[in-house]
């Protein structure tokens, strides 16, 4: 892991205002992460914040679904993440 120098904004849908901003203390990339010509494998990591998130309003804890979790067809879901949508070399 390493000190990322990144910040995380919670409680807002706007990248530049609202909610609360937390500094990233450390991030850990999956040890089997591979980016081979845009083919990403094990593209997941863990972020540890330097301060605690206060839950309430627009900020709630999420959970990771188990291996046997099934979602019915046409169910609304939320997805989150960050990263590139395309690569420009």
PDB file of C-alpha atoms in Angstrom, residues 8-89:
ATOM      1  CA  UNK A   8     -12.587  11.376  -1.442  1.00  0.00           C
ATOM      2  CA  UNK A   9     -15.779  13.441  -1.399  1.00  0.00           C
ATOM      3  CA  UNK A  10     -18.798  11.821   0.269  1.00  0.00           C
ATOM      4  CA  UNK A  11     -22.391  13.018   0.493  1.00  0.00           C
ATOM      5  CA  UNK A  12     -22.496  14.906  -2.797  1.00  0.00           C
ATOM      6  CA  UNK A  13     -23.137  14.148  -6.446  1.00  0.00           C
ATOM      7  CA  UNK A  14     -20.994  17.145  -7.413  1.00  0.00           C
ATOM      8  CA  UNK A  15     -17.247  16.569  -7.683  1.00  0.00           C
ATOM      9  CA  UNK A  16     -16.403  20.134  -6.660  1.00  0.00           C
ATOM     10  CA  UNK A  17     -18.813  21.049  -3.863  1.00  0.00           C
ATOM     11  CA  UNK A  18     -21.058  19.743  -1.122  1.00  0.00           C
ATOM     12  CA  UNK A  19     -20.628  16.834   1.230  1.00  0.00           C
ATOM     13  CA  UNK A  20     -17.362  16.278   3.078  1.00  0.00           C
ATOM     14  CA  UNK A  21     -13.849  15.748   1.720  1.00  0.00           C
ATOM     15  CA  UNK A  22     -11.518  13.166   3.291  1.00  0.00           C
ATOM     16  CA  UNK A  23      -7.826  12.638   2.583  1.00  0.00           C
ATOM     17  CA  UNK A  24      -6.739   9.143   1.573  1.00  0.00           C
ATOM     18  CA  UNK A  25      -4.236   7.789   4.078  1.00  0.00           C
ATOM     19  CA  UNK A  26      -3.412   4.639   2.129  1.00  0.00           C
ATOM     20  CA  UNK A  27      -4.597   2.675  -0.850  1.00  0.00           C
ATOM     21  CA  UNK A  28      -3.898  -0.960  -1.600  1.00  0.00           C
ATOM     22  CA  UNK A  29      -4.079  -2.342  -5.127  1.00  0.00           C
ATOM     23  CA  UNK A  30      -5.011  -6.008  -5.567  1.00  0.00           C
ATOM     24  CA  UNK A  31      -1.744  -8.013  -5.688  1.00  0.00           C
ATOM     25  CA  UNK A  32      -2.839  -9.738  -8.926  1.00  0.00           C
ATOM     26  CA  UNK A  33      -3.821  -6.512 -10.720  1.00  0.00           C
ATOM     27  CA  UNK A  34      -2.856  -6.588 -14.404  1.00  0.00           C
ATOM     28  CA  UNK A  35      -3.471  -3.993 -17.115  1.00  0.00           C
ATOM     29  CA  UNK A  36      -2.432  -5.643 -20.345  1.00  0.00           C
ATOM     30  CA  UNK A  37      -3.422  -3.586 -23.376  1.00  0.00           C
ATOM     31  CA  UNK A  38      -6.608  -2.363 -21.711  1.00  0.00           C
ATOM     32  CA  UNK A  39      -7.525  -5.865 -20.496  1.00  0.00           C
ATOM     33  CA  UNK A  40      -7.903  -5.327 -16.741  1.00  0.00           C
ATOM     34  CA  UNK A  41      -7.754  -8.235 -14.298  1.00  0.00           C
ATOM     35  CA  UNK A  42      -8.218  -8.033 -10.523  1.00  0.00           C
ATOM     36  CA  UNK A  43      -9.033  -4.334 -10.963  1.00  0.00           C
ATOM     37  CA  UNK A  44     -10.043  -3.659  -7.370  1.00  0.00           C
ATOM     38  CA  UNK A  45      -8.448  -2.073  -4.338  1.00  0.00           C
ATOM     39  CA  UNK A  46      -8.985  -0.808  -0.814  1.00  0.00           C
ATOM     40  CA  UNK A  47      -8.854   2.820   0.302  1.00  0.00           C
ATOM     41  CA  UNK A  48      -8.192   3.830   3.918  1.00  0.00           C
ATOM     42  CA  UNK A  49      -9.184   7.375   4.799  1.00  0.00           C
ATOM     43  CA  UNK A  50      -7.267   9.605   7.205  1.00  0.00           C
ATOM     44  CA  UNK A  51     -10.506  10.559   9.002  1.00  0.00           C
ATOM     45  CA  UNK A  52     -13.813   8.870   9.773  1.00  0.00           C
ATOM     46  CA  UNK A  53     -16.870   9.317   7.589  1.00  0.00           C
ATOM     47  CA  UNK A  54     -19.947  10.622   9.408  1.00  0.00           C
ATOM     48  CA  UNK A  55     -23.049   8.727   8.283  1.00  0.00           C
ATOM     49  CA  UNK A  56     -26.393  10.458   7.789  1.00  0.00           C
ATOM     50  CA  UNK A  57     -28.247  12.402   5.124  1.00  0.00           C
ATOM     51  CA  UNK A  58     -26.693  11.368   1.809  1.00  0.00           C
ATOM     52  CA  UNK A  59     -23.962   9.208   3.382  1.00  0.00           C
ATOM     53  CA  UNK A  60     -24.658   5.563   4.198  1.00  0.00           C
ATOM     54  CA  UNK A  61     -22.623   2.382   4.448  1.00  0.00           C
ATOM     55  CA  UNK A  62     -22.663   0.065   1.476  1.00  0.00           C
ATOM     56  CA  UNK A  63     -22.307  -3.684   1.433  1.00  0.00           C
ATOM     57  CA  UNK A  64     -20.817  -6.235  -0.904  1.00  0.00           C
ATOM     58  CA  UNK A  65     -23.223  -8.866  -2.177  1.00  0.00           C
ATOM     59  CA  UNK A  66     -22.438 -12.490  -1.438  1.00  0.00           C
ATOM     60  CA  UNK A  67     -21.607 -15.065  -4.103  1.00  0.00           C
ATOM     61  CA  UNK A  68     -25.206 -16.371  -4.199  1.00  0.00           C
ATOM     62  CA  UNK A  69     -26.923 -12.971  -4.369  1.00  0.00           C
ATOM     63  CA  UNK A  70     -29.256 -12.676  -7.361  1.00  0.00           C
ATOM     64  CA  UNK A  71     -30.949  -9.526  -8.624  1.00  0.00           C
ATOM     65  CA  UNK A  72     -34.323  -9.824 -10.331  1.00  0.00           C
ATOM     66  CA  UNK A  73     -34.566  -8.648 -13.938  1.00  0.00           C
ATOM     67  CA  UNK A  74     -35.294  -4.923 -14.402  1.00  0.00           C
ATOM     68  CA  UNK A  75     -34.289  -4.053 -10.827  1.00  0.00           C
ATOM     69  CA  UNK A  76     -32.811  -0.582 -10.339  1.00  0.00           C
ATOM     70  CA  UNK A  77     -29.279  -0.691  -8.923  1.00  0.00           C
ATOM     71  CA  UNK A  78     -26.530   1.787  -8.021  1.00  0.00           C
ATOM     72  CA  UNK A  79     -22.956   1.353  -9.156  1.00  0.00           C
ATOM     73  CA  UNK A  80     -19.942   3.364  -8.075  1.00  0.00           C
ATOM     74  CA  UNK A  81     -16.290   3.593  -8.845  1.00  0.00           C
ATOM     75  CA  UNK A  82     -13.674   5.727 -10.462  1.00  0.00           C
ATOM     76  CA  UNK A  83     -11.204   5.405 -13.248  1.00  0.00           C
ATOM     77  CA  UNK A  84     -10.819   5.880 -16.961  1.00  0.00           C
ATOM     78  CA  UNK A  85     -13.573   5.386 -19.492  1.00  0.00           C
ATOM     79  CA  UNK A  86     -11.053   5.441 -22.331  1.00  0.00           C
ATOM     80  CA  UNK A  87      -7.311   5.583 -22.783  1.00  0.00           C
ATOM     81  CA  UNK A  88      -5.607   8.253 -24.879  1.00  0.00           C
ATOM     82  CA  UNK A  89      -1.964   7.526 -25.638  1.00  0.00           C
TER      83      UNK A  89
END
